[in-house]
Short mmCIF file of C-alpha atoms in Angstrom, two decimals:
data_model
loop_
_atom_site.label_atom_id
_atom_site.label_comp_id
_atom_site.label_asym_id
_atom_site.label_seq_id
_atom_site.Cartn_x
_atom_site.Cartn_y
_atom_site.Cartn_z
CA MET A 240 0.00 0.00 0.01
CA GLU A 241 1.41 3.36 -1.08
CA ILE A 242 0.31 5.27 1.99
CA PHE A 243 1.35 8.79 1.01
CA LYS A 244 -0.14 8.39 -2.46
CA TYR A 245 -3.43 7.26 -0.93
CA MET A 246 -3.40 10.12 1.59
CA GLU A 247 -2.65 12.68 -1.13
CA THR A 248 -5.38 11.29 -3.42
CA TYR A 249 -8.08 11.59 -0.74
CA ASP A 250 -6.51 14.58 1.08
CA TYR A 251 -5.78 13.07 4.47
CA GLU A 252 -3.88 15.20 6.97
CA GLN A 253 -2.24 12.68 9.29
CA LEU A 254 -1.76 8.98 10.00
CA ILE A 255 -0.32 8.04 13.39
CA PHE A 256 0.93 4.61 14.46
CA CYS A 257 0.89 3.96 18.21
CA GLN A 258 2.76 1.03 19.79
CA ASP A 259 3.18 0.05 23.44
CA LYS A 260 5.11 -3.19 23.96
CA THR A 261 4.12 -3.66 27.61
CA SER A 262 0.34 -3.63 27.00
CA GLY A 263 0.35 -4.98 23.47
CA LEU A 264 -1.20 -1.81 22.06
CA LYS A 265 -1.10 -1.51 18.28
CA ALA A 266 -3.26 1.42 17.24
CA ILE A 267 -3.67 3.52 14.12
CA ILE A 268 -5.14 7.01 14.32
CA ALA A 269 -6.28 8.54 11.00
CA ILE A 270 -7.07 12.24 10.80
CA HIS A 271 -8.77 13.13 7.56
CA ASP A 272 -9.71 16.82 7.76
CA THR A 273 -9.71 19.44 10.54
CA THR A 274 -11.00 22.40 8.53
CA LEU A 275 -14.10 22.69 10.71
CA GLY A 276 -12.36 21.85 13.98
CA PRO A 277 -10.57 19.04 15.80
CA ALA A 278 -11.20 15.54 14.45
CA LEU A 279 -13.82 13.52 16.32
CA GLY A 280 -14.27 9.81 15.71
CA GLY A 281 -14.50 6.60 17.70
CA THR A 282 -11.96 3.92 18.54
CA ARG A 283 -12.69 0.55 16.92
CA MET A 284 -11.01 -2.64 18.19
CA TRP A 285 -10.96 -5.49 15.70
CA ASN A 286 -8.86 -8.56 15.00
CA TYR A 287 -7.74 -7.44 11.53
CA ALA A 288 -6.15 -10.07 9.31
CA THR A 289 -3.35 -7.73 8.17
CA GLU A 290 -1.92 -4.35 9.11
CA GLU A 291 -2.87 -3.06 5.66
CA GLU A 292 -6.50 -3.98 6.26
CA ALA A 293 -6.40 -2.05 9.56
CA ILE A 294 -4.86 1.01 7.89
CA GLU A 295 -7.45 1.00 5.13
CA ASP A 296 -10.28 0.70 7.64
CA ALA A 297 -8.93 3.60 9.73
CA LEU A 298 -8.59 5.82 6.66
CA ARG A 299 -12.02 4.94 5.28
CA LEU A 300 -13.77 5.50 8.61
CA ALA A 301 -11.93 8.80 9.25
CA LYS A 302 -13.13 10.24 5.93
CA GLY A 303 -16.65 9.10 6.70
CA MET A 304 -16.51 11.03 9.99
CA THR A 305 -15.46 14.19 8.16
CA TYR A 306 -18.62 14.05 6.09
CA LYS A 307 -20.80 12.99 9.00
CA ASN A 308 -19.64 15.78 11.30
CA ALA A 309 -19.80 18.40 8.57
CA ALA A 310 -23.32 17.46 7.46
CA ALA A 311 -24.43 17.42 11.10
CA GLY A 312 -23.37 21.03 11.44
CA LEU A 313 -20.72 20.29 14.02
CA ASN A 314 -17.54 22.38 14.31
CA LEU A 315 -15.52 19.16 14.17
CA GLY A 316 -13.40 17.38 11.60
CA GLY A 317 -13.13 13.68 10.89
CA GLY A 318 -10.87 11.11 12.46
CA LYS A 319 -10.89 7.49 13.55
CA THR A 320 -8.79 4.95 15.46
CA VAL A 321 -8.47 1.24 15.00
CA ILE A 322 -6.80 -0.98 17.59
CA ILE A 323 -5.56 -4.28 16.25
CA GLY A 324 -6.65 -7.10 18.58
CA ASP A 325 -9.48 -9.27 19.76
CA PRO A 326 -11.81 -7.15 21.92
CA LEU A 327 -12.85 -10.27 23.85
CA THR A 328 -9.39 -11.45 24.86
CA ASP A 329 -6.74 -8.77 24.26
CA LYS A 330 -7.99 -5.79 26.33
CA ASN A 331 -6.23 -4.60 29.47
CA GLU A 332 -6.09 -1.42 31.51
CA GLU A 333 -2.54 -0.62 30.45
CA MET A 334 -3.54 -0.69 26.77
CA PHE A 335 -6.23 1.96 26.99
CA ARG A 336 -4.24 4.16 29.35
CA ALA A 337 -1.28 4.00 27.00
CA PHE A 338 -3.59 4.90 24.13
CA GLY A 339 -4.92 7.83 26.15
CA ARG A 340 -1.39 9.17 26.50
CA PHE A 341 -0.97 9.02 22.72
CA ILE A 342 -4.19 10.99 22.29
CA GLN A 343 -3.03 13.52 24.88
CA GLY A 344 0.15 13.98 22.86
CA LEU A 345 -1.90 15.20 19.90
CA ASN A 346 -2.98 18.14 22.06
CA GLY A 347 -6.61 18.24 20.95
CA ARG A 348 -6.26 17.55 17.23
CA TYR A 349 -8.16 14.30 17.76
CA ILE A 350 -10.99 13.41 20.17
CA THR A 351 -12.08 9.80 20.50
CA ALA A 352 -15.24 7.96 21.53
CA GLU A 353 -16.73 4.48 21.77
CA ASP A 354 -17.04 2.33 18.62
CA VAL A 355 -17.23 -1.30 17.59
CA GLY A 356 -15.28 -3.44 20.02
CA THR A 357 -14.90 -0.77 22.69
CA THR A 358 -17.05 0.23 25.63
CA VAL A 359 -17.78 3.05 28.04
CA ALA A 360 -15.43 1.33 30.51
CA ASP A 361 -12.65 1.51 27.92
CA MET A 362 -13.33 5.21 27.40
CA ASP A 363 -13.11 5.73 31.17
CA LEU A 364 -9.64 4.21 31.12
CA ILE A 365 -8.61 6.52 28.29
CA HIS A 366 -10.04 9.42 30.34
CA GLU A 367 -7.55 8.62 33.08
CA GLU A 368 -4.85 10.01 30.76
CA THR A 369 -6.62 12.61 28.65
CA ASN A 370 -9.71 14.83 28.47
CA TYR A 371 -9.90 14.39 24.69
CA VAL A 372 -12.44 11.56 24.94
CA THR A 373 -16.28 11.49 24.87
CA GLY A 374 -18.81 8.81 25.71
CA ILE A 375 -17.40 8.24 29.18
CA SER A 376 -19.49 7.28 32.21
CA PRO A 377 -22.25 9.68 33.28
CA ALA A 378 -20.46 9.99 36.62
CA PHE A 379 -17.83 12.04 34.75
CA GLY A 380 -20.54 14.31 33.27
CA SER A 381 -21.06 12.48 29.97
CA SER A 382 -24.27 11.71 28.09
CA GLY A 383 -24.48 7.99 28.88
CA ASN A 384 -26.13 5.51 26.51
CA PRO A 385 -26.38 7.22 23.06
CA SER A 386 -29.00 4.82 21.60
CA PRO A 387 -32.15 6.78 22.56
CA VAL A 388 -30.73 10.03 21.15
CA THR A 389 -29.57 8.30 17.95
CA ALA A 390 -33.05 6.81 17.57
CA TYR A 391 -34.64 10.21 18.07
CA GLY A 392 -32.52 11.60 15.25
CA VAL A 393 -33.55 8.73 12.96
CA TYR A 394 -37.17 9.38 13.87
CA MET A 395 -36.86 13.07 12.98
CA GLY A 396 -35.10 12.27 9.73
CA MET A 397 -37.74 9.74 8.83
CA LYS A 398 -40.42 12.40 9.32
CA ALA A 399 -38.55 14.70 6.97
CA ALA A 400 -38.36 11.91 4.38
CA ALA A 401 -42.09 11.26 4.79
CA MET A 402 -42.76 14.94 4.15
CA GLU A 403 -40.76 14.71 0.90
CA ALA A 404 -42.52 11.55 -0.25
CA TYR A 405 -46.04 12.06 1.00
CA GLY A 406 -46.45 15.81 1.54
CA SER A 407 -46.93 15.31 5.29
CA ASP A 408 -44.48 14.37 8.01
CA SER A 409 -47.11 12.55 10.06
CA LEU A 410 -46.34 8.86 10.51
CA GLU A 411 -49.72 8.04 11.97
CA GLY A 412 -51.14 5.03 10.12
CA LYS A 413 -47.98 4.59 8.04
CA THR A 414 -46.68 1.02 7.74
CA ILE A 415 -42.96 0.84 8.51
CA ALA A 416 -40.83 -2.24 7.90
CA VAL A 417 -37.98 -2.23 10.43
CA GLN A 418 -34.98 -4.46 9.71
CA GLY A 419 -33.22 -5.23 13.00
CA VAL A 420 -34.59 -4.42 16.46
CA GLY A 421 -31.40 -3.70 18.42
CA ASN A 422 -30.88 -0.90 20.93
CA VAL A 423 -31.35 2.00 18.50
CA ALA A 424 -34.12 0.38 16.49
CA TYR A 425 -36.07 -0.65 19.62
CA LYS A 426 -36.27 2.95 20.75
CA LEU A 427 -37.09 4.04 17.20
CA CYS A 428 -40.01 1.59 17.24
CA ASP A 429 -41.12 3.13 20.52
CA PHE A 430 -41.23 6.61 18.94
CA LEU A 431 -43.09 5.24 15.91
CA HIS A 432 -45.57 3.31 18.08
CA GLN A 433 -46.31 6.48 20.05
CA GLU A 434 -47.26 8.15 16.76
CA SER A 435 -49.57 5.22 15.90
CA ALA A 436 -47.49 3.84 13.04
CA LYS A 437 -47.92 0.17 12.06
CA LEU A 438 -44.74 -1.84 12.51
CA ILE A 439 -43.38 -4.86 10.68
CA VAL A 440 -40.16 -6.22 12.22
CA ALA A 441 -37.47 -8.76 11.48
CA ASP A 442 -34.33 -9.70 13.36
CA ILE A 443 -32.07 -12.74 13.72
CA ASN A 444 -32.51 -12.37 17.48
CA GLN A 445 -35.95 -13.78 18.26
CA ALA A 446 -36.03 -12.23 21.73
CA SER A 447 -35.77 -8.75 20.20
CA VAL A 448 -38.58 -9.55 17.83
CA ASP A 449 -40.78 -10.93 20.61
CA ARG A 450 -40.29 -7.76 22.65
CA ALA A 451 -41.32 -5.54 19.72
CA VAL A 452 -44.39 -7.70 19.05
CA LYS A 453 -45.42 -7.63 22.71
CA GLU A 454 -44.75 -3.94 23.45
CA PHE A 455 -45.61 -2.29 20.12
CA GLY A 456 -48.02 -4.71 18.51
CA ALA A 457 -45.56 -5.26 15.67
CA THR A 458 -46.02 -7.92 13.02
CA GLN A 459 -43.15 -10.37 12.71
CA VAL A 460 -41.77 -11.56 9.37
CA ASP A 461 -38.74 -13.65 8.44
CA VAL A 462 -35.49 -11.73 7.92
CA SER A 463 -35.51 -12.71 4.22
CA GLU A 464 -39.01 -11.25 3.76
CA ILE A 465 -38.55 -7.77 5.25
CA TYR A 466 -37.54 -6.16 1.92
CA SER A 467 -40.70 -7.20 0.06
CA GLN A 468 -43.32 -6.02 2.53
CA GLU A 469 -46.17 -3.83 1.41
CA ALA A 470 -45.16 -0.79 3.43
CA ASP A 471 -44.73 2.94 3.23
CA ILE A 472 -41.24 3.13 4.70
CA PHE A 473 -38.34 0.66 4.92
CA ALA A 474 -36.10 1.29 7.94
CA PRO A 475 -32.80 -0.61 7.73
CA CYS A 476 -31.37 -0.75 11.24
CA ALA A 477 -29.03 -3.73 11.14
CA LEU A 478 -26.26 -4.57 8.69
CA GLY A 479 -24.66 -2.41 6.03
CA ALA A 480 -24.76 -2.95 2.24
CA ILE A 481 -28.41 -4.08 2.45
CA ILE A 482 -29.51 -1.88 -0.51
CA ASN A 483 -28.03 -4.02 -3.29
CA ASP A 484 -28.85 -5.80 -6.53
CA ASP A 485 -30.73 -8.58 -4.74
CA THR A 486 -32.88 -6.45 -2.46
CA ILE A 487 -33.56 -3.22 -4.33
CA SER A 488 -35.99 -4.84 -6.77
CA GLN A 489 -38.02 -6.23 -3.87
CA LEU A 490 -38.79 -2.86 -2.30
CA LYS A 491 -42.40 -1.72 -2.37
CA VAL A 492 -41.96 1.50 -0.39
CA LYS A 493 -41.62 5.18 -1.18
CA VAL A 494 -39.07 5.88 1.57
CA VAL A 495 -35.87 4.29 2.81
CA ALA A 496 -34.84 5.79 6.18
CA GLY A 497 -33.06 3.87 8.93
CA ALA A 498 -30.25 3.74 11.44
CA ALA A 499 -27.84 1.30 9.76
CA ASN A 500 -24.42 2.48 8.55
CA ASN A 501 -23.30 2.14 4.92
CA GLN A 502 -26.73 1.07 3.66
CA LEU A 503 -25.84 1.32 -0.04
CA LYS A 504 -23.63 -1.55 -1.17
CA GLU A 505 -22.36 0.66 -4.02
CA PRO A 506 -23.08 4.30 -4.97
CA ARG A 507 -24.99 3.09 -8.03
CA HIS A 508 -27.61 1.64 -5.72
CA GLY A 509 -28.30 5.12 -4.47
CA ASP A 510 -28.70 6.22 -8.07
CA LYS A 511 -31.11 3.33 -8.61
CA LEU A 512 -33.29 4.39 -5.68
CA HIS A 513 -33.36 7.88 -7.13
CA GLU A 514 -34.42 6.51 -10.56
CA MET A 515 -37.18 4.44 -8.91
CA GLY A 516 -38.53 7.54 -7.19
CA ILE A 517 -37.79 6.19 -3.71
CA VAL A 518 -36.87 8.90 -1.20
CA TYR A 519 -33.62 7.91 0.49
CA ALA A 520 -32.46 9.58 3.72
CA PRO A 521 -28.64 9.27 3.58
CA ASP A 522 -27.48 7.01 6.39
CA TYR A 523 -24.61 9.08 7.82
CA VAL A 524 -26.90 12.06 8.16
CA ILE A 525 -30.01 10.43 9.60
CA ASN A 526 -28.03 8.41 12.16
CA SER A 527 -25.83 11.31 13.27
CA GLY A 528 -27.74 11.86 16.51
CA GLY A 529 -25.17 9.83 18.43
CA VAL A 530 -22.21 11.95 17.37
CA ILE A 531 -24.19 15.17 17.87
CA ASN A 532 -24.98 13.95 21.39
CA VAL A 533 -21.38 13.09 22.39
CA ALA A 534 -20.11 16.28 20.77
CA ASP A 535 -22.25 18.21 23.21
CA GLU A 536 -20.07 16.80 25.99
CA LEU A 537 -17.25 19.04 24.77
CA ASN A 538 -19.25 22.04 26.02
CA GLY A 539 -20.35 20.45 29.31
CA TYR A 540 -23.17 18.07 28.52
CA ASN A 541 -26.71 19.45 28.50
CA HIS A 542 -29.37 16.90 27.49
CA GLU A 543 -31.99 19.40 26.37
CA ARG A 544 -29.48 21.32 24.26
CA ALA A 545 -28.26 18.07 22.67
CA LEU A 546 -31.81 16.97 21.82
CA LYS A 547 -32.53 20.35 20.25
CA ARG A 548 -29.51 19.93 17.98
CA VAL A 549 -30.56 16.40 17.12
CA GLU A 550 -33.98 17.68 16.07
CA GLY A 551 -32.06 19.67 13.44
CA ILE A 552 -31.56 16.40 11.53
CA TYR A 553 -35.08 17.06 10.16
CA ASP A 554 -33.94 20.33 8.57
CA THR A 555 -30.67 18.80 7.38
CA ILE A 556 -32.43 15.98 5.58
CA THR A 557 -34.84 18.50 4.07
CA ARG A 558 -31.90 20.58 2.83
CA ILE A 559 -30.37 17.47 1.25
CA PHE A 560 -33.57 16.88 -0.72
CA GLU A 561 -33.43 20.51 -1.89
CA ILE A 562 -29.84 20.06 -3.12
CA SER A 563 -30.86 16.82 -4.80
CA LYS A 564 -33.49 18.67 -6.79
CA ARG A 565 -31.27 21.69 -7.36
CA ASP A 566 -28.44 19.66 -8.85
CA GLY A 567 -30.45 16.77 -10.30
CA VAL A 568 -28.53 14.17 -8.31
CA ALA A 569 -29.38 11.35 -5.97
CA SER A 570 -29.76 12.19 -2.28
CA TYR A 571 -26.57 10.37 -1.24
CA MET A 572 -24.61 12.66 -3.56
CA ALA A 573 -26.54 15.69 -2.29
CA ALA A 574 -25.50 14.79 1.27
CA ASP A 575 -21.85 14.69 0.21
CA ARG A 576 -22.25 18.09 -1.48
CA LEU A 577 -23.81 19.57 1.62
CA ALA A 578 -20.78 18.49 3.66
CA GLU A 579 -18.25 19.51 1.00
CA GLU A 580 -19.82 22.94 0.50
CA ARG A 581 -19.66 23.63 4.25
CA ILE A 582 -16.00 22.60 4.44
CA ALA A 583 -15.17 24.65 1.35
CA ARG A 584 -16.86 27.76 2.82
CA MET A 585 -14.87 27.41 6.03
CA ALA A 586 -11.61 26.87 4.15
CA LYS A 587 -12.27 29.99 2.03
CA SER A 588 -13.08 32.02 5.12
CA ARG A 589 -9.82 30.96 6.76
CA ARG A 590 -7.79 31.84 3.67
CA GLN A 591 -9.35 35.26 3.52
CA PHE A 592 -8.70 35.82 7.23
CA LEU A 593 -5.03 34.89 6.79
CA GLN A 594 -4.69 37.08 3.70
CA ASN A 595 -6.26 40.03 5.47
CA GLY A 596 -3.90 39.52 8.40
CA LYS A 597 -0.86 39.50 6.09
CA HIS A 598 -2.15 42.57 4.28
CA SER A 599 -2.56 44.39 7.63
CA LEU A 600 0.97 43.53 8.69
CA THR A 601 2.38 44.65 5.32
CA ASN A 602 0.71 48.07 5.63
CA ARG A 603 2.07 48.82 9.09
#
């Protein structure tokens, strides 16, 4: 892998390798873009097959956070960390404290958080060595479990998508097919049930399905049948890449809006949804409630303030649909443009500020 060539092609700022022999720490921090502010992105621990695979994952995820944070209106850039190791067997206190010291050494350029394979307890250990970490225990003044806030953002984004497709953002009486009923999706179903939506659910975990059936009156279908349901909205809340060649032709909905990451297997599937007239709420925008919530910790966490900002996902999704129509592009491309235009405006503003400062010094 030609690392510098890759970084130059996709305009990455920094790639940091962190090693601590005593604890077994092998971590890679990727910082993609800090135009809007310090990079914020979680720490993922995974048993990668190769170091190259770990590097590629860190780079890909960091860029995704740049777009996610920018589209969410946060004054934060994009970064990500991957720790190479088995999260079930390789963790120890020394590892996360050593990692915290590496973060501290970046002096605020990068702020971490919980991700796949890491927990609140791990973030607490990092917090022993640095304040540049979010998602720590509520005892330290953090926001706690992000799932309800993430679900609220998905709910608001879904209402915006319904407005685009149906001319009303009311979900009362709408039939919504929910794929996956995990922590975020369960709370989403709660919001939808409170608005008298009709729920169809599927999950590989039967206990999760049983709970949704019992508490929300949901109808259960097999996981292979969730795509073809006669519904108004399809809410993917489980695996990524579920909008693909096999599933897209089965959809009988006017809206796709859910919590899952990386819903489109390939960009062309977003184009296909657009051609089919299906309103798609881009995943990294509609599920950004979690990052909005933890970002509020940087100002001293206030739950009401965080929820108010999460409600703004409605307006952001609406703006994306406006850009989609303005530019004649699919909504996933419109989301990218929203993020890129915000970053470009800030970069221009900074350049002008620096030029004005140089001009002022020259004229003294």
